[in-house]
mmCIF file of C-alpha atoms and ligand atoms in Angstrom:
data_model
loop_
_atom_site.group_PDB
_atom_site.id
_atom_site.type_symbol
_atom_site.label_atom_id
_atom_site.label_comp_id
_atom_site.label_asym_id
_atom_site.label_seq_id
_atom_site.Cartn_x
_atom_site.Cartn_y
_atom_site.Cartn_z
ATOM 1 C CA UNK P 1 61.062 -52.527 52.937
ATOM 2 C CA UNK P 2 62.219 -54.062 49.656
ATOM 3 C CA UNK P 3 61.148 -51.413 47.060
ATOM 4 C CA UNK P 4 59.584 -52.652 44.291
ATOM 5 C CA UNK P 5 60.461 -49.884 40.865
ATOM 6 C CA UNK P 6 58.105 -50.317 38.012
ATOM 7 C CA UNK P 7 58.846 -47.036 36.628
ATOM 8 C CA UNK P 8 60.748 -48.213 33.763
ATOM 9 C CA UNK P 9 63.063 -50.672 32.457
ATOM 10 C CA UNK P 10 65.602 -48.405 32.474
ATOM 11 C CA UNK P 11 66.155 -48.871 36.067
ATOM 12 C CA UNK P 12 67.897 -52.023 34.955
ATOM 13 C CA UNK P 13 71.214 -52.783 36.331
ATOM 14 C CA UNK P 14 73.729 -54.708 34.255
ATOM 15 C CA UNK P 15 74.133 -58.596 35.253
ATOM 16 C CA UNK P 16 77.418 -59.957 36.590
ATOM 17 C CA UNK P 17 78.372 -61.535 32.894
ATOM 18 C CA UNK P 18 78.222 -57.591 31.772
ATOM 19 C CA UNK P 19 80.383 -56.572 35.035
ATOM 20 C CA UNK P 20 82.975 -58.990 33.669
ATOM 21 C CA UNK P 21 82.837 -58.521 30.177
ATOM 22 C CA UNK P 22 83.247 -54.661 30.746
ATOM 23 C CA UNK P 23 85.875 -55.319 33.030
ATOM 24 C CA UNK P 24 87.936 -57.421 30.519
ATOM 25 C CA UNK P 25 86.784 -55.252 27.397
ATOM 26 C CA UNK P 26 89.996 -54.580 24.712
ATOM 27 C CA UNK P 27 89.642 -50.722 24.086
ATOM 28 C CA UNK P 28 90.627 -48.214 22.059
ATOM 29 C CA UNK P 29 89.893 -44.866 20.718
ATOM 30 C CA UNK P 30 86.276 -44.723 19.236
ATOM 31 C CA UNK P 31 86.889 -41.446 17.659
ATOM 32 C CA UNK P 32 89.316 -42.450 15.765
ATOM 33 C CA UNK P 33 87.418 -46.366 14.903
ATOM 34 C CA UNK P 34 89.524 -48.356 16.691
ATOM 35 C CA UNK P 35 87.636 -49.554 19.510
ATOM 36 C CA UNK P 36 87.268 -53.314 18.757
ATOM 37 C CA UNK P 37 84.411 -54.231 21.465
ATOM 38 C CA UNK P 38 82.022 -51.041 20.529
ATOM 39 C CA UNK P 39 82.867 -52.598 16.271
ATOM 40 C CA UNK P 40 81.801 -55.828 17.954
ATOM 41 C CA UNK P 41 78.400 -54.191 19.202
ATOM 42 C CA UNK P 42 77.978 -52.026 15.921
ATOM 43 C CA UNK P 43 78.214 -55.356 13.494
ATOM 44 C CA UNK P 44 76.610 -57.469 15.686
ATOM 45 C CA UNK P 45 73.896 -55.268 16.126
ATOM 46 C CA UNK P 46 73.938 -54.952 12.187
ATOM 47 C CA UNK P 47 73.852 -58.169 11.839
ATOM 48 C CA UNK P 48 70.506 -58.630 13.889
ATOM 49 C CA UNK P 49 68.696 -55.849 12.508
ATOM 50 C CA UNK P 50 69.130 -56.965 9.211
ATOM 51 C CA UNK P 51 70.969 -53.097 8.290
ATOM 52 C CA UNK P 52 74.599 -52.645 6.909
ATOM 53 C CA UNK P 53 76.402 -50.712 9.928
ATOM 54 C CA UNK P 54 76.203 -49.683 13.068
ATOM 55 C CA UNK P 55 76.720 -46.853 15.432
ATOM 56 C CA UNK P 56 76.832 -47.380 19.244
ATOM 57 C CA UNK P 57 75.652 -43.757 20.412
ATOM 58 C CA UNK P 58 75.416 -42.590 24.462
ATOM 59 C CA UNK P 59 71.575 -42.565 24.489
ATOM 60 C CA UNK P 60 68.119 -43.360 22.750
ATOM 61 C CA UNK P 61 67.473 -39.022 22.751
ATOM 62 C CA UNK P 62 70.599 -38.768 20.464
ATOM 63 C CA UNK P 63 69.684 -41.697 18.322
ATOM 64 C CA UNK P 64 66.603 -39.928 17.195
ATOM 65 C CA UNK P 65 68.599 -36.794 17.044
ATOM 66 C CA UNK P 66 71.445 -38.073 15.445
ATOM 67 C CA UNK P 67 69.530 -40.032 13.010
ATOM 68 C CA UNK P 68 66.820 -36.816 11.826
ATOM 69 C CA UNK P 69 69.834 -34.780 10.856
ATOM 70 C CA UNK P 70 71.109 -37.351 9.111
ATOM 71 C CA UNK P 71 68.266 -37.722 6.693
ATOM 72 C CA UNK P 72 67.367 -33.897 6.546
ATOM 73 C CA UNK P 73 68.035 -30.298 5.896
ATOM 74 C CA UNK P 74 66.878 -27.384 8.458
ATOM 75 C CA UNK P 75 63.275 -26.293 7.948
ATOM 76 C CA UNK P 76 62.930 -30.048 6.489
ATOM 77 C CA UNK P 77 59.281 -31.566 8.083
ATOM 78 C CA UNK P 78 58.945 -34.985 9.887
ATOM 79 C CA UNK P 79 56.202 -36.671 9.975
ATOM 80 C CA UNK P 80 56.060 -38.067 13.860
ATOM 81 C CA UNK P 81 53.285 -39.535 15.935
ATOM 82 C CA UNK P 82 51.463 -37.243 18.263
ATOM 83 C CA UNK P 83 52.557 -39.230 21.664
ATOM 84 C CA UNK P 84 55.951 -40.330 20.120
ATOM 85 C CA UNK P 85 58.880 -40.315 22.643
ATOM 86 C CA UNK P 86 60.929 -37.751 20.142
ATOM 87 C CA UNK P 87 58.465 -35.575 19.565
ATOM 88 C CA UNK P 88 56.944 -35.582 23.120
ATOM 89 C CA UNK P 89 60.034 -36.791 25.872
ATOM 90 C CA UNK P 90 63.411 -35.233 23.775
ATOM 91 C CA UNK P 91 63.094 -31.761 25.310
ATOM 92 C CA UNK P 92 62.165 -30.083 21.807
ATOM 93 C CA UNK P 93 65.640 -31.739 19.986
ATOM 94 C CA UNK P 94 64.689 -32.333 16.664
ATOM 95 C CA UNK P 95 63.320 -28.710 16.824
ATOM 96 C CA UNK P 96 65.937 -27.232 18.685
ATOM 97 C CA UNK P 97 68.800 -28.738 17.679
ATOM 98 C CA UNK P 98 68.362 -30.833 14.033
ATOM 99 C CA UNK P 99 66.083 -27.285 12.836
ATOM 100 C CA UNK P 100 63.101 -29.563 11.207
ATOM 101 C CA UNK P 101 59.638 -28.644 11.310
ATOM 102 C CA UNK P 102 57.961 -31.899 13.318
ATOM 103 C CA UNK P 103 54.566 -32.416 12.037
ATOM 104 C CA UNK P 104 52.900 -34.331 14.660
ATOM 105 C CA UNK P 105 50.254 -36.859 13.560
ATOM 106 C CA UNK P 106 47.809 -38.235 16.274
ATOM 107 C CA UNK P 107 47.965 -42.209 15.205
ATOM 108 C CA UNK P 108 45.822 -45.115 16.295
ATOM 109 C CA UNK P 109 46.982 -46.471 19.212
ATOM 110 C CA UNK P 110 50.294 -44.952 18.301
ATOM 111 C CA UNK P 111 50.509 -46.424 14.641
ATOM 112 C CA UNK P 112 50.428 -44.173 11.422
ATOM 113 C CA UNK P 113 48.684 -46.135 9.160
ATOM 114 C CA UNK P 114 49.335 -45.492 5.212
ATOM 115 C CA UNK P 115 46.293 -43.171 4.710
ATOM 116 C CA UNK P 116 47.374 -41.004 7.118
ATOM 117 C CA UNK P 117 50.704 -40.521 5.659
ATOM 118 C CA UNK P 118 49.271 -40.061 2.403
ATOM 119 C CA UNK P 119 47.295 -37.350 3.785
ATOM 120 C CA UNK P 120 49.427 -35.506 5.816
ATOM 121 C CA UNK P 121 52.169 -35.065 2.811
ATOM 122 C CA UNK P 122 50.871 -32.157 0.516
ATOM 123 C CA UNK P 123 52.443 -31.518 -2.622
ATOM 124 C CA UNK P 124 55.166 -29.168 -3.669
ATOM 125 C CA UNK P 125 54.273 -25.851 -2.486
ATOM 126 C CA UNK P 126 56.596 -22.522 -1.955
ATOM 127 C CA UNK P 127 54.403 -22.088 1.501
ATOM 128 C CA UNK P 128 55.274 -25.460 2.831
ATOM 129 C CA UNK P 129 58.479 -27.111 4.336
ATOM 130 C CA UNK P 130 60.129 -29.614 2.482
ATOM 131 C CA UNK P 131 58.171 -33.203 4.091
ATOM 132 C CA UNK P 132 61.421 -35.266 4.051
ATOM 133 C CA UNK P 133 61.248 -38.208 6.981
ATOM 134 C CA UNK P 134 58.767 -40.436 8.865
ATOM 135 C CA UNK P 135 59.402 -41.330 12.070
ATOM 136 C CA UNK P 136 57.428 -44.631 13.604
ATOM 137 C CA UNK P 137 58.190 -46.275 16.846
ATOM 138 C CA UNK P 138 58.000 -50.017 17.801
ATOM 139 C CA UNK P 139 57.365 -50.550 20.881
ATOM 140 C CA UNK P 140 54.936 -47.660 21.134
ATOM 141 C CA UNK P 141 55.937 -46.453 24.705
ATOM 142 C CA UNK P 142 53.018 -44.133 25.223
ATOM 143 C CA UNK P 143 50.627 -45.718 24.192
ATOM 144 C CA UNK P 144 51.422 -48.675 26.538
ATOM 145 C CA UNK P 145 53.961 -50.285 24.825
ATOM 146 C CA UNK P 146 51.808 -51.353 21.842
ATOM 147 C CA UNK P 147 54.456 -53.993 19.348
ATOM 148 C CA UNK P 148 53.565 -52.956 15.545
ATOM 149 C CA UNK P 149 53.909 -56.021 12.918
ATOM 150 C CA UNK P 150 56.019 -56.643 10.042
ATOM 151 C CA UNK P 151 53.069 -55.958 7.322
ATOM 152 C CA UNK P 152 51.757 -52.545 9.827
ATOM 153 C CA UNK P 153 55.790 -51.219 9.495
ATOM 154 C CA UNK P 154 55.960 -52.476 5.874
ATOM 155 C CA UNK P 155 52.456 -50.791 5.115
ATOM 156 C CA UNK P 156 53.635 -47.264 6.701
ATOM 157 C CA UNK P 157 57.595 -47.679 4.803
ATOM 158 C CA UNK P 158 56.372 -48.201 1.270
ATOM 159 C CA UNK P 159 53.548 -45.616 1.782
ATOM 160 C CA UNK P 160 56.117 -43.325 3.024
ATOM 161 C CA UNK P 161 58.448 -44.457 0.408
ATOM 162 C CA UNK P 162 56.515 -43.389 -2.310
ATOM 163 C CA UNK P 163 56.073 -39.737 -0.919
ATOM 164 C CA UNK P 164 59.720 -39.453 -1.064
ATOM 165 C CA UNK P 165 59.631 -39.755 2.586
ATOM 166 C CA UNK P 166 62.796 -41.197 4.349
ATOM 167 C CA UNK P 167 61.594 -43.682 7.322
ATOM 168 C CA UNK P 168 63.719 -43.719 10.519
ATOM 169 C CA UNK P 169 62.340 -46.283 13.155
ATOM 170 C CA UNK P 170 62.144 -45.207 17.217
ATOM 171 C CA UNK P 171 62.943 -49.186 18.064
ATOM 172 C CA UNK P 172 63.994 -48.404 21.254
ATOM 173 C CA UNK P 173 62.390 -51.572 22.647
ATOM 174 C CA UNK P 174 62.039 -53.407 18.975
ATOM 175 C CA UNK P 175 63.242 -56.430 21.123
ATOM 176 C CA UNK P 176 60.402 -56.450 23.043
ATOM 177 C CA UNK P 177 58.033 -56.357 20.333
ATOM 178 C CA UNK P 178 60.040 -59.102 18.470
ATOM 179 C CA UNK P 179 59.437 -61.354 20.943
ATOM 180 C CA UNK P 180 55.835 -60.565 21.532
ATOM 181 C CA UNK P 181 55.622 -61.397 17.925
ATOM 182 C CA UNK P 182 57.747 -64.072 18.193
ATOM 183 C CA UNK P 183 59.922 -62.544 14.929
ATOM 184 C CA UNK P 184 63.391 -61.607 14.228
ATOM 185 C CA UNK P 185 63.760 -58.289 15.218
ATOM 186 C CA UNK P 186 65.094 -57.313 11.844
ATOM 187 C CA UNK P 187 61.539 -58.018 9.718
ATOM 188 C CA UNK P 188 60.090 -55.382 12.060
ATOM 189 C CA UNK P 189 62.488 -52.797 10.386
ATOM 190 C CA UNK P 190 63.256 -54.584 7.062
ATOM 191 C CA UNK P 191 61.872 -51.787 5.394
ATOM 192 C CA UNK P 192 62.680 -48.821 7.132
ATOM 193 C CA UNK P 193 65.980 -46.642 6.103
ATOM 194 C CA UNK P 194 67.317 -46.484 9.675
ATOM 195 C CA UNK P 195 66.398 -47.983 13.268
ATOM 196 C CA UNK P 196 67.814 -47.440 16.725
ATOM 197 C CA UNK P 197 67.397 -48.895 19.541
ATOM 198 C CA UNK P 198 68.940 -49.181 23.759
ATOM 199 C CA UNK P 199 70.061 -51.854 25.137
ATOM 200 C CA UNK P 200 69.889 -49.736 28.665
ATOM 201 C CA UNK P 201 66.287 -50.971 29.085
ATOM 202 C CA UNK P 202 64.857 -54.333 29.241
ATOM 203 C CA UNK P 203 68.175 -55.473 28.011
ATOM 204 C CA UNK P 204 69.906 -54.831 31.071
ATOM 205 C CA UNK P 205 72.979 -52.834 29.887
ATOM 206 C CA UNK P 206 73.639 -50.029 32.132
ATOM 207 C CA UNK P 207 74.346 -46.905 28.864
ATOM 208 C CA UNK P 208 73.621 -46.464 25.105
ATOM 209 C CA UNK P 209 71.813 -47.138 22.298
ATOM 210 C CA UNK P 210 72.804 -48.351 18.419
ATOM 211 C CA UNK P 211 71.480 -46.853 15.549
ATOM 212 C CA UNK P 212 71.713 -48.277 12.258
ATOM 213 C CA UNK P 213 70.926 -48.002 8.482
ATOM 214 C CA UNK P 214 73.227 -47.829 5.393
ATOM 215 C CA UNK P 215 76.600 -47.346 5.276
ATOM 216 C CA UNK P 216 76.722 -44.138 3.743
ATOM 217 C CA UNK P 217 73.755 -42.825 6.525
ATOM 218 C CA UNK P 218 76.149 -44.155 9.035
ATOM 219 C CA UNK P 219 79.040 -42.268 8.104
ATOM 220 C CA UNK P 220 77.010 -39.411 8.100
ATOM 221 C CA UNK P 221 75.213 -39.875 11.519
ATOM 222 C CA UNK P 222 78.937 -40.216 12.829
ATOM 223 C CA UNK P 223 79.777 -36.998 12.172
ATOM 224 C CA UNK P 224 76.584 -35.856 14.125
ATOM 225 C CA UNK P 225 77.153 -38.163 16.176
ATOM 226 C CA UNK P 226 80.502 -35.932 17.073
ATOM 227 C CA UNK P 227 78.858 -32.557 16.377
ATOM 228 C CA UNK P 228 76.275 -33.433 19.666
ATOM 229 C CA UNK P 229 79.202 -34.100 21.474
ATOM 230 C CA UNK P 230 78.592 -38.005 22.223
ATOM 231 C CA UNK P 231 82.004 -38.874 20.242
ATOM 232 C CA UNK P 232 82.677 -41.144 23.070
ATOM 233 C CA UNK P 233 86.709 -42.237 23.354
ATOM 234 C CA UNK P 234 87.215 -46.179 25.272
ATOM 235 C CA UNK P 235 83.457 -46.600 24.525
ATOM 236 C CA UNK P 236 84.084 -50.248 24.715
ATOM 237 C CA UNK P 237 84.120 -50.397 28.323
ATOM 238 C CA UNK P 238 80.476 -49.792 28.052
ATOM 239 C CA UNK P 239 79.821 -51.315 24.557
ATOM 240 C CA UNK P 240 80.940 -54.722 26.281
ATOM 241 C CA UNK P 241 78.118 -54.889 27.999
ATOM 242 C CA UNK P 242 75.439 -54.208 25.204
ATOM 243 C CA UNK P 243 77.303 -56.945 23.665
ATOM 244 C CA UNK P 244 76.034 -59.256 26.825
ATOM 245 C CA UNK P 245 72.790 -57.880 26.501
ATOM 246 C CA UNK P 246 72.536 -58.804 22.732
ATOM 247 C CA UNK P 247 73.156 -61.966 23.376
ATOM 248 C CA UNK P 248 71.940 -62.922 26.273
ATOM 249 C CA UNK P 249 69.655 -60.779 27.231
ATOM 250 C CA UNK P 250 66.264 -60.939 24.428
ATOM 251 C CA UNK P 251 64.649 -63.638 25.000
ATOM 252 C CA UNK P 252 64.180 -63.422 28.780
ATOM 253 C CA UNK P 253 62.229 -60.354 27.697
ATOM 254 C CA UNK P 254 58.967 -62.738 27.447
ATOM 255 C CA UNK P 255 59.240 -63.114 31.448
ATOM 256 C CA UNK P 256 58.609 -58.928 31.586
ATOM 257 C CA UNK P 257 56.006 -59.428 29.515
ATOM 258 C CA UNK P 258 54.321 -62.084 30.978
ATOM 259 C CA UNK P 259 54.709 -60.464 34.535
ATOM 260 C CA UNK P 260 53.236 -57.399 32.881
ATOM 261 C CA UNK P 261 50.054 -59.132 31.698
ATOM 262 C CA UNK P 262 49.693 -60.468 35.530
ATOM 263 C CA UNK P 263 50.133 -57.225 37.162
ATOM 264 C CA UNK P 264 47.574 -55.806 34.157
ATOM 265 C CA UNK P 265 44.840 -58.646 35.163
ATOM 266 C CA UNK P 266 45.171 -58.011 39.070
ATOM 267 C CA UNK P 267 44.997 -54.171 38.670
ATOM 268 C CA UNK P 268 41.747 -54.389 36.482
ATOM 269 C CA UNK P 269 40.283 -56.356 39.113
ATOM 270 C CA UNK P 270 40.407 -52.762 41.500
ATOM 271 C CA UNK P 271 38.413 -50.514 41.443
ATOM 272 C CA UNK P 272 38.239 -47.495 40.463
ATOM 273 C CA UNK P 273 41.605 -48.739 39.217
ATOM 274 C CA UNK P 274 41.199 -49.857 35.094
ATOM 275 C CA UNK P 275 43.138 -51.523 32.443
ATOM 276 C CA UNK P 276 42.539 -52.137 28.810
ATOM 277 C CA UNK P 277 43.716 -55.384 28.968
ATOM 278 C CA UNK P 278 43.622 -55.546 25.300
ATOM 279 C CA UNK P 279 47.171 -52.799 24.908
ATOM 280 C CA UNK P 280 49.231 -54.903 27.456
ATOM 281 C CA UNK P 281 51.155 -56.924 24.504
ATOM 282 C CA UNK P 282 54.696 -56.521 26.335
ATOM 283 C CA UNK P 283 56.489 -55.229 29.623
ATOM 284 C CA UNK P 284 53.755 -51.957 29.884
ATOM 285 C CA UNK P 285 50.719 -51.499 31.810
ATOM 286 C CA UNK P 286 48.814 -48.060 31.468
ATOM 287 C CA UNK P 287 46.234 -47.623 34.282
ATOM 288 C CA UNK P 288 43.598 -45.189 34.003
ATOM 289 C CA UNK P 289 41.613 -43.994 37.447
ATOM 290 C CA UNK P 290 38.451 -43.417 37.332
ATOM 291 C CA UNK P 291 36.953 -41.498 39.890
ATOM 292 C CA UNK P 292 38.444 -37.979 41.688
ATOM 293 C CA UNK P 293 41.877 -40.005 42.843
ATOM 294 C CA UNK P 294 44.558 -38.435 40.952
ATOM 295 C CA UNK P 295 47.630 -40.029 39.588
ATOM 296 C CA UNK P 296 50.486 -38.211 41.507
ATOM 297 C CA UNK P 297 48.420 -39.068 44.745
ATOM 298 C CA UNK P 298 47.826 -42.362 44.000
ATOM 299 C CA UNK P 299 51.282 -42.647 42.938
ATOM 300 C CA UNK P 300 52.952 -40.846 46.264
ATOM 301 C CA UNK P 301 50.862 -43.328 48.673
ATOM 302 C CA UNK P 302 52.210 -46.341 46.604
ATOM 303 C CA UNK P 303 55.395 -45.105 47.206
ATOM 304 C CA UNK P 304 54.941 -45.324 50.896
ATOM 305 C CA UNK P 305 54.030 -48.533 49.997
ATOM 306 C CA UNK P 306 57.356 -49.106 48.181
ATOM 307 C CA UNK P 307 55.637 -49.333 45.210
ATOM 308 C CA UNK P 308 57.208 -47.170 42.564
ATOM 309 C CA UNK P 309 55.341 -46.000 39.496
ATOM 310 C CA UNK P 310 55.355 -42.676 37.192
ATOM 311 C CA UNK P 311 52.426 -40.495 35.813
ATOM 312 C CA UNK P 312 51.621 -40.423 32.110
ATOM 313 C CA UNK P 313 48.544 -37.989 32.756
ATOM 314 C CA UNK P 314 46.331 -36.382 35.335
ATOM 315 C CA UNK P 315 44.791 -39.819 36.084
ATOM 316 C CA UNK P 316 46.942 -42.182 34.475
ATOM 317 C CA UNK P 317 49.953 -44.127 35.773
ATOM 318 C CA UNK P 318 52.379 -46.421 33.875
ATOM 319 C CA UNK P 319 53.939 -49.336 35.129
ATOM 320 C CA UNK P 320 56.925 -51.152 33.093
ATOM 321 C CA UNK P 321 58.473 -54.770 33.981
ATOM 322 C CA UNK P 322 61.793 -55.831 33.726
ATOM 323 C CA UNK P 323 64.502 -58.180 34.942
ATOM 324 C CA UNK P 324 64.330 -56.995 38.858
ATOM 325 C CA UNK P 325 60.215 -57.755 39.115
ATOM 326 C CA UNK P 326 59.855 -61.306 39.619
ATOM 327 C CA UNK P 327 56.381 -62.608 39.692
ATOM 328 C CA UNK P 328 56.416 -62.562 43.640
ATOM 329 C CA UNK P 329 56.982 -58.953 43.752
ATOM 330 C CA UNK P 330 53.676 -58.456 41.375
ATOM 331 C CA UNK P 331 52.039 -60.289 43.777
ATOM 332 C CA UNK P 332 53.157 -58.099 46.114
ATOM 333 C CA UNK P 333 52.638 -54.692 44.012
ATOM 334 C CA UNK P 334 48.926 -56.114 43.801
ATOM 335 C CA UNK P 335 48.633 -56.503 47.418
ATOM 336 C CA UNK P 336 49.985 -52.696 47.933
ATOM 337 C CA UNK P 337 47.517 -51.237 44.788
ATOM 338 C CA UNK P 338 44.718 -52.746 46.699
ATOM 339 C CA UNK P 339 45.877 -51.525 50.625
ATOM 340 C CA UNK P 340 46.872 -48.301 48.761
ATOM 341 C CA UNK P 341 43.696 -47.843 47.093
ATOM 342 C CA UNK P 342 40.904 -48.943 49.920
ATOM 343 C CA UNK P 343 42.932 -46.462 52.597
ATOM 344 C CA UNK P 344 42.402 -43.500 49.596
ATOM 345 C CA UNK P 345 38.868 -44.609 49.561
ATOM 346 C CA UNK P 346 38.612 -44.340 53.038
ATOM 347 C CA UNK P 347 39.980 -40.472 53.085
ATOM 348 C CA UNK P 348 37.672 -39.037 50.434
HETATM 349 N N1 TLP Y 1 62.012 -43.622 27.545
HETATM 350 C C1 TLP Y 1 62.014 -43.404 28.971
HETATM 351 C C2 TLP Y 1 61.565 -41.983 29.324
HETATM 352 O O1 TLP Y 1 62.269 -41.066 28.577
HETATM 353 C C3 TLP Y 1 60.110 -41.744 29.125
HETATM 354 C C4 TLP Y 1 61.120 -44.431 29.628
HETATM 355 O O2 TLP Y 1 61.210 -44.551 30.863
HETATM 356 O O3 TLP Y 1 60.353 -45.105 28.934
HETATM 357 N N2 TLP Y 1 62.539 -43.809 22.587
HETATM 358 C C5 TLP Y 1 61.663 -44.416 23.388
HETATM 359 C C6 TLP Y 1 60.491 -45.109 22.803
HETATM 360 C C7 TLP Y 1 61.857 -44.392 24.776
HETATM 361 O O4 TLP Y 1 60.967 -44.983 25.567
HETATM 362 C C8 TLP Y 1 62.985 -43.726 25.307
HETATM 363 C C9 TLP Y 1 63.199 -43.623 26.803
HETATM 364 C C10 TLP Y 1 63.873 -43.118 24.419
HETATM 365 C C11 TLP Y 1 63.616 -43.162 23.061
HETATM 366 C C12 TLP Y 1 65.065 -42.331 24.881
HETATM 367 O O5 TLP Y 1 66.064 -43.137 25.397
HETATM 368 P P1 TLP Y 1 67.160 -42.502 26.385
HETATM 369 O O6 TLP Y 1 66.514 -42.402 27.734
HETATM 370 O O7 TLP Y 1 68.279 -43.493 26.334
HETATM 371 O O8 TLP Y 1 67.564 -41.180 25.855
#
């Protein structure tokens, strides 16, 4: 049985071009900046984000971590979204590791909007922590992949700007709501301070992430960088292939999201299956049950189906698109939801 993963895009494996590429890659010792393919991923991932430098990094998780230390001191706050990935999916880090005080605001549909920011900062106070960095993220995983405009990012920066507020951007999949947008990726984040994002998810590169911002930040975040351990040494054996990714790799993302909005359309047509058709904007689809069927049931008789999909609550699933769903294996994933679904019926 051909198994169908829609658990994320990270399942991605990297394309026969990357093989190659990271076969042939010239090398050399990162640590020390002199590994000309991961400078060829830094600049040209500069280049596209519209920031002065780059730095290719092992993972999204150490982006964000990586880039909060950079723009703070311990006991600092961050602003970050309630259902943000770093606050909620980086096992504490920022806490843990950077020593801020994460200040988590619940946004709409996973945006801050200006008001809110204005808000949450209070003023100069010897009871309160230092409020020093907002964080925003675009795509908003959680809250189904949800693409934030130039004027929404613009609206937050220059709010946050003018509270002294730093902004660092969560852009893991900023490609994905570039295209959705059908923008450059750099006027999502032309206002921010700093940006990351992977190209180990819809991208297709098997490792790593590049985070990016000024040149000074940069220099900074590489000493982090080394401090978290991911100084990485003949990093452009891997870099090679985010360099593949980069360019060949975005614009195929509309395909995802397309198959996305398919698979969201067939699953609101099940009951007691729903989707709010409205949130599926790129390669996510959240789907809520309603009724006593819980998610990890649902989700462990799909995968006897060979369906694969992962929680994001007691009665809600995800289900991401990428590269390895074609439009036939929707078809098929539809097929298994509704066998899936009228046998759990049948049981209750
Ligand atoms: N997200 C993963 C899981 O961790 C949930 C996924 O399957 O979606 N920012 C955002 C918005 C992310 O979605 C992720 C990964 C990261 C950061 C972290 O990237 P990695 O996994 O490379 O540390």
């Amino acid at each position: 049985m051909a198994v169908i993963d829609l658990r994320s895009d990270t399942v991605t494996e990297p394309t026969d071009e990357m093989r190659e590429a990271m076969a042939r890659a010239k090398v050399g010792d990162d640590v020390l900046g002199e590994d000309p393919t991961v400078r060829e991923l830094e600049t040209l991932a500069a280049e596209m984000l519209g920031k002065e430098r780059g730095l290719f990094v092992p993972s999204g998780t150490m982006a964000n971590l990586v880039a909060v230390m950079s723009h703070t001191q311990r006991g600092d706050e961050v602003l970050v979204e309630a259902e943000a990935h770093t606050y909620y999916y980086e096992v504490g880090s920022i806490s843990a590791v950077a020593g801020v005080m994460p200040r988590p605001i619940p946004g709409r549909l996973g945006y801050i909007a200006p008001d809110q920011i204005r808000d949450a900062v209070r003023p100069p106070n010897v009871h309160f922590p230092i409020p020093r960095l907002l964080c925003l993220e675009n795509t908003h995983n959680r809250a189904g992949g949800i693409p934030f405009s130039a004027q929404e990012m613009d609206a937050a920066c220059v709010t946050a700007h003018e509270a002294g507020l730093a902004v660092h951007v969560d852009g893991a999949r900023i490609f994905n709501a570039a295209v959705a947008l059908g923008v450059p990726a750099g006027q999502l984040v032309r206002s921010a301070d700093s940006v990351m994002f992977c190209v180990s998810k819809g991208l297709s590169a098997p490792v790593g992430s590049v985070l990016l911002g000024g040149t000074d930040f940069i220099e900074l975040a590489r000493r982090f960088r080394k401090m978290v351990g991911g100084g990485m040494r003949q990093a452009g054996v891997i870099a090679a292939a985010g360099v593949v990714a980069l360019r060949t790799m975005v614009a195929r993302l509309a395909d995802d999201h397309a198959n996305a909005r398919r698979l969201a359309e067939g699953v609101a047509r099940i009951p007691p299956l729903a989707v709010d058709l409205s949130r599926v904007r790129t390669n996510m689809v959240l789907v809520t049950i309603n009724g006593p069927l819980t998610a990890p049931e649902v989700i462990e008789r799909l995968k006897r189906e060979g369906v694969l999909a992962l929680p994001t609550g007691a009665s809600t699933i995800r289900m991401v698109t990428h590269r390895h769903i074609s439009g036939q294996n929707i078809d098929h994933a539809l097929d298994a939801i509704r066998r899936t679904v009228a046998t759990m019926a049948t049981i209750r």
